[in-house]
Short mmCIF file of C-alpha atoms in Angstrom, two decimals:
data_model
loop_
_atom_site.label_atom_id
_atom_site.label_comp_id
_atom_site.label_asym_id
_atom_site.label_seq_id
_atom_site.Cartn_x
_atom_site.Cartn_y
_atom_site.Cartn_z
CA MET A 121 0.00 0.00 0.00
CA LYS A 122 1.41 3.35 -1.06
CA ILE A 123 1.06 5.90 1.74
CA THR A 124 1.56 9.64 1.43
CA LEU A 125 1.20 12.58 3.76
CA ALA A 126 -0.75 15.67 2.75
CA SER A 127 -1.02 19.02 4.44
CA SER A 128 -3.04 20.58 1.65
CA PRO A 129 -6.78 20.98 2.23
CA ALA A 130 -8.58 17.65 2.10
CA ALA A 131 -11.17 19.28 -0.13
CA GLN A 132 -8.55 19.60 -2.89
CA LEU A 133 -7.55 15.92 -2.94
CA GLU A 134 -8.59 13.92 -5.97
CA THR A 135 -9.40 10.47 -4.62
CA GLU A 136 -12.04 7.79 -4.90
CA CYS A 137 -12.99 8.45 -1.30
CA LEU A 138 -12.27 10.93 1.46
CA ALA A 139 -12.99 9.63 4.97
CA ALA A 140 -13.76 11.86 7.94
CA VAL A 141 -14.65 11.00 11.51
CA VAL A 142 -18.04 11.95 12.95
CA LEU A 143 -18.19 12.38 16.73
CA ASP A 144 -21.12 12.93 19.07
CA ARG A 145 -20.67 15.97 21.31
CA ALA A 146 -23.82 15.28 23.35
CA GLU A 147 -23.13 14.53 27.03
CA ASN A 148 -25.19 12.31 29.26
CA SER A 149 -26.53 13.92 32.40
CA ARG A 150 -27.63 11.89 35.42
CA GLY A 151 -27.63 8.72 33.34
CA GLU A 152 -30.26 10.09 30.94
CA LYS A 153 -29.93 9.51 27.21
CA ASN A 154 -29.49 12.69 25.23
CA ASN A 155 -30.20 13.10 21.55
CA PRO A 156 -26.96 12.79 19.57
CA GLU A 157 -25.19 15.94 18.41
CA PRO A 158 -23.00 14.67 15.58
CA TYR A 159 -20.34 16.79 13.94
CA VAL A 160 -17.43 16.16 11.57
CA SER A 161 -14.17 16.33 13.53
CA THR A 162 -12.10 18.47 11.18
CA VAL A 163 -11.06 22.10 10.95
CA GLU A 164 -11.87 22.13 7.22
CA LYS A 165 -15.08 24.03 6.59
CA ALA A 166 -15.48 22.54 3.11
CA VAL A 167 -15.66 19.01 4.51
CA GLN A 168 -18.09 20.08 7.21
CA GLN A 169 -20.31 21.76 4.64
CA ALA A 170 -20.23 18.73 2.33
CA ALA A 171 -21.57 16.65 5.23
CA ASN A 172 -24.18 19.17 6.38
CA ASP A 173 -27.18 17.72 4.56
CA VAL A 174 -26.75 14.12 5.67
CA ILE A 175 -25.96 15.15 9.26
CA SER A 176 -28.88 17.57 9.52
CA SER A 177 -31.20 14.87 8.13
CA GLY A 178 -30.85 12.93 11.38
CA ASP A 179 -29.51 9.85 9.58
CA VAL A 180 -26.10 10.24 11.22
CA SER A 181 -25.58 9.83 14.96
CA GLY A 182 -21.81 9.45 15.28
CA LYS A 183 -22.18 5.99 16.79
CA MET A 184 -18.98 3.95 16.68
CA PHE A 185 -18.35 2.48 13.19
CA GLU A 186 -21.58 3.91 11.75
CA THR A 187 -20.94 4.65 8.07
CA SER A 188 -22.66 7.14 5.79
CA TRP A 189 -21.76 7.83 2.16
CA VAL A 190 -22.06 11.13 0.34
CA HIS A 191 -21.62 10.76 -3.43
CA LYS A 192 -20.29 13.67 -5.48
CA PRO A 193 -19.92 15.81 -2.35
CA GLY A 194 -20.24 19.52 -3.07
CA GLY A 195 -17.06 21.52 -2.71
CA LEU A 196 -14.80 18.44 -2.64
CA LYS A 197 -12.70 16.92 -5.40
CA ALA A 198 -13.15 13.44 -3.90
CA LYS A 199 -15.70 11.26 -5.68
CA ARG A 200 -17.17 10.16 -2.35
CA LEU A 201 -17.18 11.31 1.25
CA LEU A 202 -17.25 8.54 3.83
CA LEU A 203 -18.47 9.65 7.25
CA ILE A 204 -17.52 7.11 9.87
CA GLY A 205 -18.63 7.28 13.48
CA GLY A 206 -16.17 7.44 16.37
CA GLY A 207 -18.61 7.57 19.29
CA LYS A 208 -18.64 10.14 22.06
CA ALA A 209 -16.26 13.04 21.45
CA LYS A 210 -15.03 13.14 25.06
CA LYS A 211 -14.16 9.44 25.03
CA PHE A 212 -12.60 9.24 21.57
CA THR A 213 -9.01 8.00 21.81
CA THR A 214 -6.07 7.24 19.56
CA SER A 215 -6.91 3.56 19.93
CA ASP A 216 -10.44 4.29 18.69
CA LEU A 217 -9.02 6.18 15.71
CA ARG A 218 -6.87 3.18 14.81
CA LYS A 219 -9.99 1.01 14.67
CA VAL A 220 -11.98 3.64 12.77
CA ALA A 221 -9.26 3.84 10.13
CA GLY A 222 -9.34 0.06 9.79
CA ALA A 223 -13.12 0.17 9.45
CA ALA A 224 -12.84 2.81 6.73
CA VAL A 225 -10.45 0.62 4.75
CA ARG A 226 -12.70 -2.40 5.09
CA ALA A 227 -15.69 -0.34 3.97
CA LEU A 228 -13.83 0.56 0.77
CA LYS A 229 -12.60 -2.99 0.15
CA SER A 230 -16.15 -4.32 0.02
CA ARG A 231 -16.90 -1.78 -2.71
CA ASN A 232 -13.72 -2.53 -4.66
CA LEU A 233 -12.40 1.01 -4.24
CA ARG A 234 -8.62 1.36 -4.34
CA SER A 235 -7.68 4.79 -3.04
CA LEU A 236 -8.52 6.51 0.22
CA ALA A 237 -7.72 9.85 1.80
CA PHE A 238 -8.26 10.06 5.55
CA ALA A 239 -8.57 13.35 7.42
CA VAL A 240 -7.03 13.08 10.89
CA PRO A 241 -9.65 14.39 13.36
CA ASP A 242 -8.79 17.59 15.17
CA THR A 243 -9.41 16.02 18.60
CA ILE A 244 -6.23 13.89 18.30
CA ALA A 245 -2.65 15.21 18.29
CA ALA A 246 -1.50 15.21 14.67
CA HIS A 247 1.50 12.86 15.02
CA GLU A 248 -0.52 10.37 17.08
CA GLY A 249 -3.35 10.62 14.57
CA VAL A 250 -1.12 9.96 11.59
CA ARG A 251 0.34 6.93 13.29
CA ALA A 252 -3.04 5.53 14.31
CA VAL A 253 -4.54 5.98 10.85
CA VAL A 254 -1.65 4.22 9.11
CA GLU A 255 -1.53 1.32 11.58
CA GLY A 256 -5.30 0.91 11.42
CA ALA A 257 -5.27 0.99 7.63
CA PHE A 258 -2.75 -1.86 7.48
CA ILE A 259 -4.79 -3.91 9.94
CA GLY A 260 -7.97 -3.36 7.94
CA ASN A 261 -6.30 -4.10 4.60
CA PHE A 262 -5.40 -7.71 5.51
CA ASP A 263 -7.65 -10.60 4.48
CA PRO A 264 -6.99 -14.30 5.19
CA ASP A 265 -8.51 -15.81 2.02
CA THR A 266 -5.07 -16.68 0.62
CA TYR A 267 -5.95 -20.02 -0.94
CA LYS A 268 -9.35 -19.31 -2.50
CA SER A 269 -9.20 -20.21 -6.19
CA ASP A 270 -11.51 -17.31 -7.06
CA ARG A 271 -9.81 -14.88 -4.71
CA LYS A 272 -10.27 -11.26 -5.71
CA ASP A 273 -7.60 -8.80 -4.70
CA GLN A 274 -9.51 -5.99 -3.04
CA ALA A 275 -6.57 -4.43 -1.24
CA ILE A 276 -6.40 -0.67 -0.96
CA ASP A 277 -3.55 0.50 -3.19
CA SER A 278 -3.01 4.01 -1.87
CA LEU A 279 -3.69 5.94 1.32
CA THR A 280 -3.27 9.67 1.79
CA VAL A 281 -3.23 10.89 5.38
CA VAL A 282 -4.30 14.51 5.76
CA ALA A 283 -2.82 16.23 8.81
CA ASN A 284 -1.54 19.67 9.72
CA GLY A 285 1.65 20.28 11.66
CA ASP A 286 5.40 19.95 11.24
CA GLN A 287 5.62 17.84 8.12
CA ALA A 288 9.01 16.32 8.95
CA SER A 289 7.73 15.11 12.33
CA LEU A 290 4.51 13.79 10.80
CA GLN A 291 6.46 11.99 8.06
CA ARG A 292 8.55 10.22 10.72
CA ALA A 293 5.35 9.12 12.46
CA LEU A 294 4.00 7.85 9.14
CA ASP A 295 7.19 5.94 8.31
CA GLU A 296 7.32 4.32 11.75
CA ALA A 297 3.65 3.37 11.55
CA ARG A 298 4.20 1.80 8.14
CA ILE A 299 6.92 -0.44 9.61
CA LEU A 300 4.70 -1.44 12.52
CA GLY A 301 1.69 -2.11 10.28
CA GLU A 302 3.71 -4.15 7.80
CA SER A 303 5.34 -6.13 10.60
CA GLN A 304 2.03 -6.88 12.28
CA ASN A 305 0.63 -8.09 8.95
CA PHE A 306 3.80 -10.15 8.36
CA THR A 307 3.05 -11.94 11.65
CA ARG A 308 -0.56 -12.43 10.55
CA GLU A 309 0.58 -13.94 7.26
CA LEU A 310 2.74 -16.48 9.10
CA VAL A 311 -0.05 -17.42 11.50
CA ASN A 312 -2.59 -17.73 8.70
CA GLU A 313 -0.63 -20.42 6.85
CA PRO A 314 -1.88 -24.03 7.19
CA SER A 315 0.47 -26.41 8.94
CA ASN A 316 1.29 -28.38 5.79
CA ARG A 317 2.68 -25.14 4.34
CA MET A 318 4.10 -23.73 7.58
CA THR A 319 6.23 -26.49 9.04
CA PRO A 320 8.99 -25.66 11.56
CA THR A 321 11.46 -25.76 8.65
CA VAL A 322 9.41 -23.29 6.60
CA LEU A 323 8.93 -21.00 9.59
CA ALA A 324 12.69 -20.95 10.05
CA GLN A 325 13.18 -20.18 6.35
CA ARG A 326 10.74 -17.28 6.55
CA ALA A 327 12.59 -15.95 9.61
CA GLN A 328 15.94 -16.29 7.82
CA ALA A 329 14.65 -14.45 4.75
CA MET A 330 13.28 -11.63 6.91
CA CYS A 331 16.58 -11.35 8.80
CA LYS A 332 18.57 -11.20 5.57
CA GLU A 333 16.27 -8.49 4.25
CA THR A 334 16.52 -6.35 7.41
CA GLY A 335 20.16 -6.95 8.38
CA LEU A 336 19.59 -9.18 11.41
CA LYS A 337 21.82 -12.10 12.30
CA CYS A 338 19.93 -15.40 12.22
CA GLU A 339 20.90 -18.91 13.26
CA VAL A 340 18.70 -21.97 12.83
CA TYR A 341 19.46 -25.19 14.67
CA GLY A 342 17.96 -28.65 14.31
CA ALA A 343 17.54 -31.75 16.45
CA ASP A 344 21.26 -32.37 16.95
CA LYS A 345 21.83 -28.92 18.47
CA ILE A 346 18.69 -29.18 20.59
CA LYS A 347 20.02 -32.44 22.04
CA GLU A 348 23.53 -31.01 22.42
CA LEU A 349 22.10 -28.12 24.45
CA LYS A 350 20.26 -30.70 26.58
CA MET A 351 16.90 -29.12 25.80
CA GLY A 352 15.02 -32.17 27.03
CA ALA A 353 11.71 -30.32 27.49
CA PHE A 354 11.77 -28.99 23.91
CA TRP A 355 12.91 -32.32 22.47
CA GLY A 356 10.26 -34.18 24.46
CA VAL A 357 7.63 -32.39 22.39
CA ALA A 358 9.54 -32.54 19.10
CA GLN A 359 10.33 -36.27 19.24
CA GLY A 360 6.78 -37.25 18.27
CA SER A 361 6.80 -35.57 14.86
CA ASP A 362 8.32 -36.61 11.55
CA GLU A 363 8.85 -32.92 10.81
CA PRO A 364 12.23 -31.78 12.15
CA PRO A 365 12.14 -29.07 14.84
CA ALA A 366 13.83 -25.69 14.47
CA LEU A 367 15.46 -23.54 17.11
CA ILE A 368 15.44 -20.06 15.57
CA VAL A 369 17.75 -17.38 17.01
CA MET A 370 17.54 -13.80 15.68
CA ARG A 371 19.99 -11.15 16.90
CA TYR A 372 19.72 -7.38 16.77
CA GLU A 373 22.99 -5.81 17.92
CA PRO A 374 23.09 -2.13 16.92
CA ALA A 375 26.33 -0.18 16.94
CA GLY A 376 26.60 2.02 19.99
CA ALA A 377 24.09 0.10 22.08
CA PRO A 378 25.14 -0.53 25.69
CA GLU A 379 26.16 -4.03 26.76
CA LYS A 380 23.11 -4.13 29.02
CA PRO A 381 20.16 -4.42 29.00
CA VAL A 382 19.69 -7.27 26.52
CA LEU A 383 16.04 -7.97 25.80
CA GLY A 384 15.12 -11.59 25.11
CA LEU A 385 11.93 -12.27 23.14
CA VAL A 386 10.95 -15.95 23.34
CA GLY A 387 8.07 -17.35 21.29
CA LYS A 388 6.19 -20.63 21.25
CA GLY A 389 6.33 -22.00 17.72
CA ILE A 390 4.07 -25.07 17.70
CA THR A 391 3.18 -25.14 14.01
CA PHE A 392 0.43 -27.67 14.69
CA ASP A 393 -0.84 -28.95 18.01
CA THR A 394 -2.80 -32.19 18.05
CA GLY A 395 -2.35 -32.41 21.81
CA GLY A 396 -0.01 -35.37 21.35
CA ILE A 397 -0.97 -38.61 23.09
CA SER A 398 -3.44 -36.55 25.17
CA ILE A 399 -5.14 -35.78 21.89
CA LYS A 400 -7.50 -32.85 21.50
CA PRO A 401 -11.16 -33.18 20.50
CA ALA A 402 -11.65 -33.07 16.72
CA ASP A 403 -13.99 -30.07 16.89
CA GLY A 404 -11.99 -26.93 16.16
CA MET A 405 -8.63 -28.69 15.88
CA GLU A 406 -8.06 -27.09 12.47
CA LYS A 407 -7.34 -23.81 14.25
CA MET A 408 -4.34 -25.36 15.96
CA LYS A 409 -2.26 -24.14 13.03
CA TYR A 410 -2.22 -20.84 14.95
CA ASP A 411 -0.44 -22.38 17.95
CA MET A 412 2.78 -20.84 16.58
CA ALA A 413 1.38 -17.32 16.94
CA GLY A 414 3.73 -16.50 19.83
CA GLY A 415 6.72 -17.40 17.67
CA ALA A 416 5.33 -15.48 14.70
CA THR A 417 4.84 -12.49 16.98
CA MET A 418 8.51 -12.51 17.90
CA ILE A 419 9.55 -12.79 14.25
CA GLY A 420 7.33 -9.84 13.34
CA ALA A 421 8.57 -7.82 16.30
CA MET A 422 12.21 -8.48 15.37
CA ARG A 423 11.45 -7.25 11.85
CA ALA A 424 10.11 -3.94 13.14
CA ILE A 425 12.93 -3.57 15.67
CA ALA A 426 15.53 -4.08 12.93
CA LEU A 427 13.94 -1.34 10.81
CA LEU A 428 13.23 1.15 13.61
CA LYS A 429 16.73 0.71 15.09
CA PRO A 430 16.34 1.33 18.84
CA LYS A 431 19.59 1.55 20.83
CA VAL A 432 19.17 -1.73 22.69
CA LYS A 433 20.31 -5.29 22.05
CA VAL A 434 17.50 -7.76 21.36
CA ILE A 435 17.63 -11.52 20.89
CA GLY A 436 14.58 -13.30 19.49
CA ILE A 437 14.21 -17.04 20.08
CA VAL A 438 11.51 -19.28 18.59
CA CYS A 439 11.22 -22.93 19.57
CA ALA A 440 9.39 -24.46 16.60
CA THR A 441 8.01 -27.98 16.34
CA GLU A 442 4.81 -29.95 15.86
CA ASN A 443 3.08 -31.76 18.72
CA MET A 444 2.04 -35.13 17.26
CA PRO A 445 0.72 -38.45 18.66
CA SER A 446 3.08 -40.92 17.00
CA GLY A 447 4.76 -44.04 18.33
CA LYS A 448 7.78 -41.87 19.15
CA ALA A 449 5.78 -39.27 21.08
CA GLN A 450 6.24 -38.65 24.78
CA LYS A 451 3.55 -40.14 27.02
CA PRO A 452 1.81 -39.10 30.22
CA GLY A 453 4.02 -40.22 33.09
CA ASP A 454 7.29 -39.67 31.23
CA ILE A 455 10.04 -37.63 32.89
CA GLN A 456 11.91 -35.01 30.87
CA THR A 457 14.98 -33.05 31.98
CA ALA A 458 14.94 -29.42 30.91
CA MET A 459 17.98 -27.45 29.83
CA SER A 460 18.15 -25.89 33.29
CA GLY A 461 18.46 -29.34 34.89
CA LYS A 462 14.96 -29.31 36.38
CA THR A 463 13.01 -32.51 35.89
CA ILE A 464 9.42 -32.47 34.63
CA GLU A 465 6.75 -35.14 34.97
CA ILE A 466 4.55 -35.14 31.89
CA ILE A 467 0.95 -35.26 33.10
CA ASN A 468 -0.71 -34.07 29.91
CA THR A 469 1.07 -33.97 26.55
CA ASP A 470 -1.24 -31.14 25.48
CA ALA A 471 0.56 -28.88 27.95
CA GLU A 472 3.47 -28.72 25.52
CA GLY A 473 3.88 -24.99 25.00
CA ARG A 474 5.32 -24.43 28.46
CA LEU A 475 7.85 -27.20 27.79
CA VAL A 476 9.34 -25.58 24.68
CA LEU A 477 9.25 -22.15 26.35
CA ALA A 478 11.02 -23.50 29.44
CA ASP A 479 14.07 -24.36 27.37
CA GLY A 480 13.72 -21.21 25.27
CA LEU A 481 13.81 -19.01 28.39
CA CYS A 482 16.79 -20.88 29.78
CA TYR A 483 18.66 -20.54 26.48
CA ALA A 484 17.88 -16.81 26.33
CA ARG A 485 19.47 -16.38 29.75
CA GLN A 486 22.49 -18.42 28.61
CA LEU A 487 22.89 -16.07 25.62
CA GLY A 488 23.08 -13.10 27.98
CA CYS A 489 19.52 -11.73 28.03
CA THR A 490 18.97 -9.57 31.10
CA HIS A 491 15.21 -9.10 30.56
CA LEU A 492 12.78 -11.67 29.18
CA ILE A 493 9.37 -11.52 27.51
CA ASP A 494 7.71 -14.64 26.17
CA ALA A 495 4.53 -14.90 24.13
CA ALA A 496 2.41 -17.99 23.57
CA THR A 497 -1.06 -19.25 22.82
CA LEU A 498 -0.60 -21.14 26.05
CA THR A 499 -3.85 -21.91 27.85
CA GLY A 500 -7.57 -22.16 27.31
CA ALA A 501 -7.82 -21.03 30.91
CA VAL A 502 -6.81 -17.48 30.01
CA VAL A 503 -9.75 -17.37 27.58
CA VAL A 504 -12.09 -18.48 30.37
CA ALA A 505 -10.66 -15.74 32.61
CA LEU A 506 -10.45 -12.85 30.13
CA GLY A 507 -12.48 -13.84 27.08
CA TYR A 508 -11.33 -12.75 23.63
CA TYR A 509 -10.69 -9.15 24.62
CA ASN A 510 -7.50 -9.08 26.71
CA ALA A 511 -4.25 -11.01 26.63
CA GLY A 512 -3.08 -12.26 30.01
CA VAL A 513 0.10 -10.72 31.43
CA PHE A 514 2.20 -12.28 34.18
CA SER A 515 5.45 -11.00 35.67
CA ASN A 516 7.96 -11.68 38.42
CA ASP A 517 9.07 -8.03 38.58
CA ASP A 518 6.71 -5.13 39.32
CA SER A 519 8.95 -2.38 37.92
CA PHE A 520 9.51 -4.36 34.71
CA TYR A 521 5.76 -4.79 34.36
CA GLU A 522 5.13 -1.08 35.00
CA SER A 523 7.56 -0.22 32.19
CA PHE A 524 5.71 -2.58 29.88
CA THR A 525 2.38 -0.88 30.62
CA LYS A 526 3.76 2.32 29.09
CA ALA A 527 4.22 0.44 25.84
CA LEU A 528 0.63 -0.77 26.06
CA SER A 529 -0.65 2.79 26.42
CA THR A 530 1.07 3.64 23.12
CA SER A 531 0.21 0.47 21.21
CA GLY A 532 -3.44 0.43 22.29
CA GLU A 533 -3.35 -3.35 22.76
CA LYS A 534 -5.44 -4.69 25.64
CA MET A 535 -3.75 -6.86 28.25
CA TRP A 536 -4.59 -7.62 31.87
CA ARG A 537 -2.23 -8.67 34.65
CA LEU A 538 -2.99 -11.95 36.43
CA PRO A 539 -1.32 -13.42 39.53
CA VAL A 540 1.65 -15.78 39.48
CA THR A 541 2.29 -16.30 43.19
CA GLU A 542 3.86 -19.25 45.00
CA GLU A 543 0.53 -20.98 45.60
CA TYR A 544 0.15 -21.58 41.86
CA LEU A 545 3.62 -23.10 41.68
CA ASP A 546 2.68 -25.47 44.51
CA GLN A 547 -0.03 -26.91 42.26
CA THR A 548 2.66 -28.01 39.77
CA ARG A 549 4.97 -29.80 42.22
CA SER A 550 5.52 -33.47 41.44
CA SER A 551 6.06 -36.38 43.82
CA ILE A 552 8.52 -38.03 41.40
CA ALA A 553 10.18 -35.01 39.71
CA ASP A 554 10.69 -31.31 40.35
CA LEU A 555 7.59 -30.17 38.49
CA MET A 556 4.53 -31.44 36.67
CA ASN A 557 3.72 -29.87 33.33
CA THR A 558 0.19 -29.05 34.44
CA GLY A 559 -1.27 -27.89 37.71
CA GLY A 560 -4.80 -29.11 37.09
CA ARG A 561 -7.95 -27.35 36.04
CA TRP A 562 -8.19 -24.49 38.51
CA GLY A 563 -6.20 -21.33 37.83
CA GLY A 564 -4.74 -22.91 34.72
CA ALA A 565 -3.34 -19.71 33.21
CA SER A 566 -1.57 -18.85 36.46
CA THR A 567 -0.20 -22.35 37.09
CA ALA A 568 1.22 -22.38 33.54
CA ALA A 569 2.83 -19.00 34.18
CA ALA A 570 4.19 -20.21 37.53
CA PHE A 571 5.79 -23.15 35.72
CA LEU A 572 7.52 -20.77 33.27
CA LYS A 573 8.60 -18.46 36.08
CA GLU A 574 10.79 -21.30 37.40
CA PHE A 575 12.83 -21.16 34.20
CA ALA A 576 13.11 -17.36 34.10
CA GLU A 577 14.49 -17.63 37.65
CA ASP A 578 15.64 -14.20 38.93
CA THR A 579 15.71 -12.52 35.52
CA PRO A 580 13.01 -9.85 35.12
CA TRP A 581 10.36 -11.62 33.08
CA ILE A 582 6.96 -11.07 31.49
CA HIS A 583 4.75 -13.81 30.08
CA LEU A 584 2.02 -12.97 27.55
CA ASP A 585 -0.71 -15.58 27.19
CA ILE A 586 -2.31 -14.64 23.87
CA ALA A 587 -4.49 -17.74 23.44
CA GLY A 588 -7.71 -15.70 23.39
CA THR A 589 -6.46 -12.77 21.32
CA ALA A 590 -4.13 -14.18 18.63
CA TRP A 591 -7.10 -15.29 16.52
CA MET A 592 -10.21 -13.22 15.82
CA GLU A 593 -13.13 -15.63 16.10
CA ASP A 594 -15.41 -13.24 14.20
CA ALA A 595 -14.84 -10.38 11.80
CA LYS A 596 -15.04 -6.91 13.33
CA PRO A 597 -15.62 -3.67 11.45
CA TRP A 598 -11.86 -2.90 11.59
CA ILE A 599 -10.34 -6.37 11.21
CA ALA A 600 -11.01 -9.61 9.37
CA LYS A 601 -11.72 -12.92 11.04
CA GLY A 602 -8.46 -14.79 11.55
CA PRO A 603 -4.98 -13.89 12.86
CA SER A 604 -4.70 -10.60 14.75
CA GLY A 605 -0.96 -10.02 15.14
CA ILE A 606 -1.47 -9.20 18.83
CA ALA A 607 1.56 -7.98 20.84
CA VAL A 608 3.83 -7.01 17.91
CA ARG A 609 3.23 -3.29 18.45
CA SER A 610 3.58 -3.54 22.23
CA LEU A 611 6.84 -5.48 22.09
CA VAL A 612 8.35 -3.04 19.61
CA GLU A 613 7.26 -0.04 21.68
CA PHE A 614 8.79 -1.61 24.77
CA ALA A 615 12.09 -2.24 22.97
CA ARG A 616 12.14 1.38 21.81
CA GLU A 617 11.50 2.64 25.35
CA LEU A 618 14.24 0.37 26.66
CA GLY A 619 16.58 1.88 24.07
CA ARG A 620 15.82 5.39 25.31
CA SER A 621 16.40 4.63 28.99
#
């Protein structure tokens, strides 16, 4: 998608469609519903006047994602004016604008329109608005119908963002947003692939190609290296598949960066999860191709980090394998020895993600990482706790977590902290080994996190359980059904903040 910045009046832009945000300035008093007072959030009188008739008709309320079309709008060179609702003016945020921009793109795609100009609303700071519009446009422009034989390319070809302010500063915001949007969609592309076309080997190849393109160092190791490193937890999962595993290591080491901190990004890369011997129910198993979303997130984040060039060292690690129920597969009751030397009793072979991450976290520490973040579609329990709206966040370090929340406020991604106290670890203690790989039904997201915490040890660590947010179960106005690319923006923002400190 070609993206340009314009400071000239939006009314003068020749485009198939100009989009503007409609907000409702009416305020509720004492809980009573007031009649909406919609207005177009722009300083441009020509755009306001072009929308006057449809707004005064009462057909527009400003409700979130409400769309109204004005064809051949008077006073504008655009062929169409798209008015898209952003909700209450006082509550309208940058995160809302990101979604509204995505919704505008998706509204055009369904009409096979190819060019869009978007006027940044005057209620949002210009540089934040430019960034939100570009990121939202990329999110909205992605569709997962890759393998349809009659697939029609409806992608938006060009986007013009209209904003006033220092053009050099706004151009930087646009360029950074483009990198973030492209990287999030790169992650979504990886997650969207079926497992017969996204094996651990192919995932490693895609990571290598990305690293070559962006100047990152990349090493890929197979079964021999995994055994040499004594990654018994990782190998315990990998041994059941005919597809060879891949240990993917991506390094970003910018000139002039301090020796410390070194951020380690560790991702679960289970390219298909049958559950192993503890096999999953057939219903919905086809979605288990997305069980490598944590690994794909780290690959996408490393891409953006390489291009944005923060002054901090980052190592990305993806432990990629299938979890299959073959005659070679590990069985409930088996004992595996992790890289750290801790022994693990396998209670349920479907609790495999924490096993590969255990060795990934240990290896990250061995490579010199001083701070750790892992991401995984780890537990169904986090979906029970938080639904499909928030990722679960766990941490062993309050100040590290507080720093991460600053990145969330910029990225707009929703995450909620859950407990990972000693009581949850007690549920995973084994009578025959150090740990069990599951702590039972109750508090499943926290017991899984407590298990991982043992392998982070004293290193500041954050665990992101993205099981409920990595895949959109239904299409939303701003995003297609399918992979979401959750956490890419937050991880990149955190790396950039770490580089500034």
